[in-house]
Amino acid sequence: MSEKSPGEVVTSADLEAERLLSDGLAGLCPGARVVGEEAVSADPGLLSGVGEGLVWLVDPLDGTANFAAGKALFGMMVALVEDGVPQMGWILDVVTGRMCFAEAGKGARIDGERITARNTGAHQPVAALGTHFLEPHRREQVHAHAYGRLQRVSVPRCAAESYPRLVLGENDIALFQRSLPWDHAAGALFVNEAGGRVTHWDRSPYRVGGSGTGILAASDVHLWEVGAQVLLGPEAGLVKMEELVR
């Protein structure tokens, strides 16, 4: 295990899994290039044009820090994206073998069975707020504004776990600050195809390589509206007022 950047670790499992996945995907779809998390870490230029044409996005081990710490909150994520729009996505829970899959316009499945997102049914929406990378004062502002409006729960620090929780009735809302494409393309498609809603903080539809920052996801449209009212309004401090009215 080594540190590829401050607070970001990489293991031999990440590197080997990405090599195997990239080799296998390279021949599946003529004209598509493969963009993997670890390859981009070594050569950031590979992200150039990621929102153009056909691209395979690979996160070989999402939740590496959990994996390294012996926590069973990690998974593998692969997405096929065309001109920034996810077309297919796979999320594998390596520990249990659970496979989440979605195809644009054709719904979402878990282990081959069609699934529709369900919410928790809680009086206050259950929200996992990924604010770890925010400046301390902004993080405090977000949580202070959410207090009493959302039932905040711990964040798994693993998008491969966060997105399925929205579909399986474990969480209602998820907020992400970072929008690295391999972390979100498969999960955003999975939640959207299951009947949920995933957008950037400026409320534009999720896409890879666009100008939108941050991500708000919810298990249904109503809960997304509740989350947006609490988290994307000016009081929470995440977006500028002009971004809300443009």
GROMACS .gro file of C-alpha atoms in nm:
model
  246
    1MET     CA    1   0.000   0.000   0.000
    2SER     CA    2   0.123   0.351  -0.081
    3GLU     CA    3  -0.008   0.707  -0.074
    4LYS     CA    4  -0.073   0.848  -0.423
    5SER     CA    5  -0.175   1.189  -0.285
    6PRO     CA    6  -0.235   1.331   0.064
    7GLY     CA    7  -0.502   1.114   0.227
    8GLU     CA    8  -0.544   0.895  -0.083
    9VAL     CA    9  -0.403   0.543  -0.072
   10VAL     CA   10  -0.356   0.284  -0.344
   11THR     CA   11  -0.296  -0.088  -0.300
   12SER     CA   12  -0.164  -0.361  -0.525
   13ALA     CA   13  -0.525  -0.482  -0.549
   14ASP     CA   14  -0.628  -0.150  -0.709
   15LEU     CA   15  -0.352  -0.170  -0.965
   16GLU     CA   16  -0.398  -0.535  -1.057
   17ALA     CA   17  -0.778  -0.511  -1.075
   18GLU     CA   18  -0.756  -0.207  -1.301
   19ARG     CA   19  -0.508  -0.381  -1.529
   20LEU     CA   20  -0.732  -0.686  -1.567
   21LEU     CA   21  -1.048  -0.481  -1.621
   22SER     CA   22  -0.883  -0.246  -1.868
   23ASP     CA   23  -0.740  -0.534  -2.070
   24GLY     CA   24  -1.078  -0.707  -2.080
   25LEU     CA   25  -1.279  -0.397  -2.170
   26ALA     CA   26  -1.043  -0.276  -2.440
   27GLY     CA   27  -1.172  -0.525  -2.695
   28LEU     CA   28  -1.542  -0.518  -2.609
   29CYS     CA   29  -1.650  -0.198  -2.778
   30PRO     CA   30  -1.463  -0.084  -3.091
   31GLY     CA   31  -1.367   0.281  -3.072
   32ALA     CA   32  -1.407   0.311  -2.696
   33ARG     CA   33  -1.112   0.406  -2.481
   34VAL     CA   34  -1.059   0.297  -2.123
   35VAL     CA   35  -1.008   0.554  -1.847
   36GLY     CA   36  -0.920   0.407  -1.509
   37GLU     CA   37  -0.873   0.582  -1.177
   38GLU     CA   38  -0.520   0.461  -1.120
   39ALA     CA   39  -0.411   0.532  -1.477
   40VAL     CA   40  -0.534   0.890  -1.438
   41SER     CA   41  -0.349   0.917  -1.108
   42ALA     CA   42  -0.030   0.837  -1.297
   43ASP     CA   43  -0.119   1.050  -1.602
   44PRO     CA   44  -0.387   1.317  -1.540
   45GLY     CA   45  -0.391   1.399  -1.911
   46LEU     CA   46  -0.595   1.085  -1.970
   47LEU     CA   47  -0.900   1.275  -1.840
   48SER     CA   48  -0.887   1.511  -2.136
   49GLY     CA   49  -1.195   1.460  -2.352
   50VAL     CA   50  -1.351   1.216  -2.107
   51GLY     CA   51  -1.694   1.356  -2.195
   52GLU     CA   52  -1.649   1.294  -2.567
   53GLY     CA   53  -1.712   0.976  -2.763
   54LEU     CA   54  -1.728   0.627  -2.613
   55VAL     CA   55  -1.540   0.581  -2.288
   56TRP     CA   56  -1.513   0.298  -2.039
   57LEU     CA   57  -1.474   0.435  -1.685
   58VAL     CA   58  -1.312   0.203  -1.434
   59ASP     CA   59  -1.287   0.226  -1.057
   60PRO     CA   60  -1.109  -0.099  -0.974
   61LEU     CA   61  -1.152  -0.069  -0.598
   62ASP     CA   62  -1.385   0.203  -0.477
   63GLY     CA   63  -1.341   0.253  -0.105
   64THR     CA   64  -0.971   0.169  -0.098
   65ALA     CA   65  -0.924   0.322   0.247
   66ASN     CA   66  -1.200   0.096   0.384
   67PHE     CA   67  -1.043  -0.206   0.214
   68ALA     CA   68  -0.701  -0.124   0.358
   69ALA     CA   69  -0.856  -0.083   0.705
   70GLY     CA   70  -1.033  -0.419   0.687
   71LYS     CA   71  -1.381  -0.269   0.650
   72ALA     CA   72  -1.624  -0.445   0.415
   73LEU     CA   73  -1.730  -0.123   0.240
   74PHE     CA   74  -1.567  -0.137  -0.100
   75GLY     CA   75  -1.659  -0.240  -0.451
   76MET     CA   76  -1.577  -0.230  -0.821
   77MET     CA   77  -1.744   0.013  -1.061
   78VAL     CA   78  -1.747   0.016  -1.441
   79ALA     CA   79  -1.947   0.240  -1.674
   80LEU     CA   80  -1.976   0.283  -2.048
   81VAL     CA   81  -2.031   0.649  -2.132
   82GLU     CA   82  -2.116   0.808  -2.466
   83ASP     CA   83  -2.057   1.182  -2.508
   84GLY     CA   84  -2.074   1.225  -2.132
   85VAL     CA   85  -2.398   1.033  -2.082
   86PRO     CA   86  -2.378   0.698  -1.899
   87GLN     CA   87  -2.517   0.414  -2.111
   88MET     CA   88  -2.439   0.110  -1.896
   89GLY     CA   89  -2.310   0.071  -1.544
   90TRP     CA   90  -2.203  -0.209  -1.313
   91ILE     CA   91  -2.140  -0.196  -0.937
   92LEU     CA   92  -2.002  -0.511  -0.776
   93ASP     CA   93  -2.002  -0.564  -0.400
   94VAL     CA   94  -1.690  -0.777  -0.387
   95VAL     CA   95  -1.766  -0.919  -0.042
   96THR     CA   96  -2.125  -1.035  -0.100
   97GLY     CA   97  -2.113  -1.075  -0.477
   98ARG     CA   98  -2.412  -0.842  -0.525
   99MET     CA   99  -2.415  -0.697  -0.875
  100CYS     CA  100  -2.604  -0.377  -0.952
  101PHE     CA  101  -2.655  -0.308  -1.321
  102ALA     CA  102  -2.834  -0.044  -1.524
  103GLU     CA  103  -2.874   0.038  -1.890
  104ALA     CA  104  -3.000   0.372  -2.016
  105GLY     CA  105  -3.373   0.352  -2.086
  106LYS     CA  106  -3.397  -0.010  -1.977
  107GLY     CA  107  -3.412   0.010  -1.599
  108ALA     CA  108  -3.199  -0.116  -1.312
  109ARG     CA  109  -3.132  -0.464  -1.183
  110ILE     CA  110  -2.971  -0.631  -0.885
  111ASP     CA  111  -2.841  -0.982  -0.948
  112GLY     CA  112  -3.052  -0.993  -1.263
  113GLU     CA  113  -3.380  -0.895  -1.095
  114ARG     CA  114  -3.550  -0.570  -1.195
  115ILE     CA  115  -3.562  -0.322  -0.908
  116THR     CA  116  -3.736   0.006  -0.832
  117ALA     CA  117  -3.588   0.241  -0.575
  118ARG     CA  118  -3.767   0.258  -0.241
  119ASN     CA  119  -3.721   0.519   0.029
  120THR     CA  120  -3.672   0.463   0.400
  121GLY     CA  121  -4.015   0.590   0.496
  122ALA     CA  122  -3.858   0.792   0.777
  123HIS     CA  123  -4.030   1.112   0.895
  124GLN     CA  124  -3.709   1.304   0.831
  125PRO     CA  125  -3.526   1.194   0.515
  126VAL     CA  126  -3.217   0.987   0.592
  127ALA     CA  127  -2.921   1.168   0.440
  128ALA     CA  128  -2.554   1.078   0.400
  129LEU     CA  129  -2.372   1.407   0.348
  130GLY     CA  130  -2.030   1.369   0.191
  131THR     CA  131  -1.871   1.689   0.315
  132HIS     CA  132  -1.530   1.551   0.411
  133PHE     CA  133  -1.347   1.748   0.143
  134LEU     CA  134  -1.514   2.082   0.217
  135GLU     CA  135  -1.336   2.354   0.410
  136PRO     CA  136  -1.424   2.321   0.783
  137HIS     CA  137  -1.638   2.636   0.794
  138ARG     CA  138  -1.838   2.530   0.488
  139ARG     CA  139  -1.881   2.180   0.625
  140GLU     CA  140  -2.014   2.319   0.952
  141GLN     CA  141  -2.252   2.549   0.764
  142VAL     CA  142  -2.399   2.260   0.563
  143HIS     CA  143  -2.453   2.040   0.866
  144ALA     CA  144  -2.593   2.324   1.075
  145HIS     CA  145  -2.851   2.400   0.807
  146ALA     CA  146  -2.939   2.031   0.769
  147TYR     CA  147  -2.987   1.987   1.144
  148GLY     CA  148  -3.354   1.930   1.225
  149ARG     CA  149  -3.441   1.901   0.857
  150LEU     CA  150  -3.258   1.583   0.760
  151GLN     CA  151  -3.168   1.274   0.960
  152ARG     CA  152  -2.794   1.265   0.903
  153VAL     CA  153  -2.613   0.932   0.901
  154SER     CA  154  -2.252   0.833   0.853
  155VAL     CA  155  -2.108   0.828   0.503
  156PRO     CA  156  -1.962   0.493   0.391
  157ARG     CA  157  -1.677   0.671   0.205
  158CYS     CA  158  -1.754   0.443  -0.087
  159ALA     CA  159  -1.977   0.542  -0.380
  160ALA     CA  160  -2.017   0.174  -0.467
  161GLU     CA  161  -2.206   0.146  -0.138
  162SER     CA  162  -2.372   0.489  -0.131
  163TYR     CA  163  -2.570   0.454  -0.453
  164PRO     CA  164  -2.719   0.108  -0.381
  165ARG     CA  165  -2.829   0.231  -0.038
  166LEU     CA  166  -3.054   0.485  -0.211
  167VAL     CA  167  -3.227   0.212  -0.408
  168LEU     CA  168  -3.249  -0.044  -0.127
  169GLY     CA  169  -3.435   0.180   0.120
  170GLU     CA  170  -3.138   0.237   0.348
  171ASN     CA  171  -3.077   0.605   0.267
  172ASP     CA  172  -3.299   0.869   0.107
  173ILE     CA  173  -3.047   1.134   0.006
  174ALA     CA  174  -2.675   1.139  -0.069
  175LEU     CA  175  -2.457   1.445  -0.116
  176PHE     CA  176  -2.115   1.428  -0.280
  177GLN     CA  177  -1.867   1.710  -0.314
  178ARG     CA  178  -1.622   1.543  -0.549
  179SER     CA  179  -1.754   1.423  -0.884
  180LEU     CA  180  -1.471   1.210  -1.021
  181PRO     CA  181  -1.626   1.027  -1.318
  182TRP     CA  182  -1.533   0.671  -1.222
  183ASP     CA  183  -1.692   0.724  -0.879
  184HIS     CA  184  -2.032   0.832  -1.008
  185ALA     CA  185  -2.116   0.735  -1.367
  186ALA     CA  186  -2.234   0.382  -1.287
  187GLY     CA  187  -2.409   0.481  -0.964
  188ALA     CA  188  -2.587   0.781  -1.112
  189LEU     CA  189  -2.723   0.569  -1.396
  190PHE     CA  190  -2.827   0.295  -1.154
  191VAL     CA  191  -3.024   0.532  -0.929
  192ASN     CA  192  -3.181   0.722  -1.218
  193GLU     CA  193  -3.290   0.402  -1.392
  194ALA     CA  194  -3.435   0.271  -1.065
  195GLY     CA  195  -3.660   0.578  -1.041
  196GLY     CA  196  -3.443   0.808  -0.834
  197ARG     CA  197  -3.283   1.134  -0.934
  198VAL     CA  198  -2.918   1.237  -0.961
  199THR     CA  199  -2.801   1.586  -1.059
  200HIS     CA  200  -2.512   1.823  -1.013
  201TRP     CA  201  -2.541   2.095  -0.750
  202ASP     CA  202  -2.648   2.343  -1.019
  203ARG     CA  203  -2.945   2.107  -1.075
  204SER     CA  204  -2.831   2.008  -1.422
  205PRO     CA  205  -2.861   1.637  -1.514
  206TYR     CA  206  -2.560   1.429  -1.420
  207ARG     CA  207  -2.307   1.394  -1.697
  208VAL     CA  208  -1.940   1.311  -1.730
  209GLY     CA  209  -1.704   1.589  -1.831
  210GLY     CA  210  -1.957   1.869  -1.797
  211SER     CA  211  -1.922   2.195  -1.606
  212GLY     CA  212  -2.145   2.086  -1.317
  213THR     CA  213  -1.983   2.036  -0.978
  214GLY     CA  214  -2.094   1.833  -0.679
  215ILE     CA  215  -2.371   1.574  -0.689
  216LEU     CA  216  -2.707   1.540  -0.515
  217ALA     CA  217  -2.878   1.202  -0.538
  218ALA     CA  218  -3.207   1.077  -0.395
  219SER     CA  219  -3.424   0.768  -0.409
  220ASP     CA  220  -3.713   0.956  -0.573
  221VAL     CA  221  -3.789   1.295  -0.725
  222HIS     CA  222  -3.977   1.423  -0.419
  223LEU     CA  223  -3.689   1.343  -0.187
  224TRP     CA  224  -3.448   1.506  -0.429
  225GLU     CA  225  -3.660   1.823  -0.408
  226VAL     CA  226  -3.650   1.806  -0.028
  227GLY     CA  227  -3.274   1.758  -0.035
  228ALA     CA  228  -3.226   2.041  -0.284
  229GLN     CA  229  -3.434   2.279  -0.072
  230VAL     CA  230  -3.215   2.208   0.230
  231LEU     CA  231  -2.874   2.161   0.072
  232LEU     CA  232  -2.872   2.361  -0.250
  233GLY     CA  233  -3.030   2.680  -0.124
  234PRO     CA  234  -2.809   2.982  -0.040
  235GLU     CA  235  -2.835   2.918   0.336
  236ALA     CA  236  -2.635   2.595   0.309
  237GLY     CA  237  -2.354   2.775   0.131
  238LEU     CA  238  -2.279   2.510  -0.130
  239VAL     CA  239  -2.379   2.702  -0.441
  240LYS     CA  240  -2.385   3.066  -0.536
  241MET     CA  241  -2.717   3.244  -0.574
  242GLU     CA  242  -2.656   3.315  -0.943
  243GLU     CA  243  -2.615   2.942  -1.006
  244LEU     CA  244  -2.966   2.882  -0.868
  245VAL     CA  245  -3.139   3.124  -1.100
  246ARG     CA  246  -2.955   3.081  -1.428
   0.00000   0.00000   0.00000
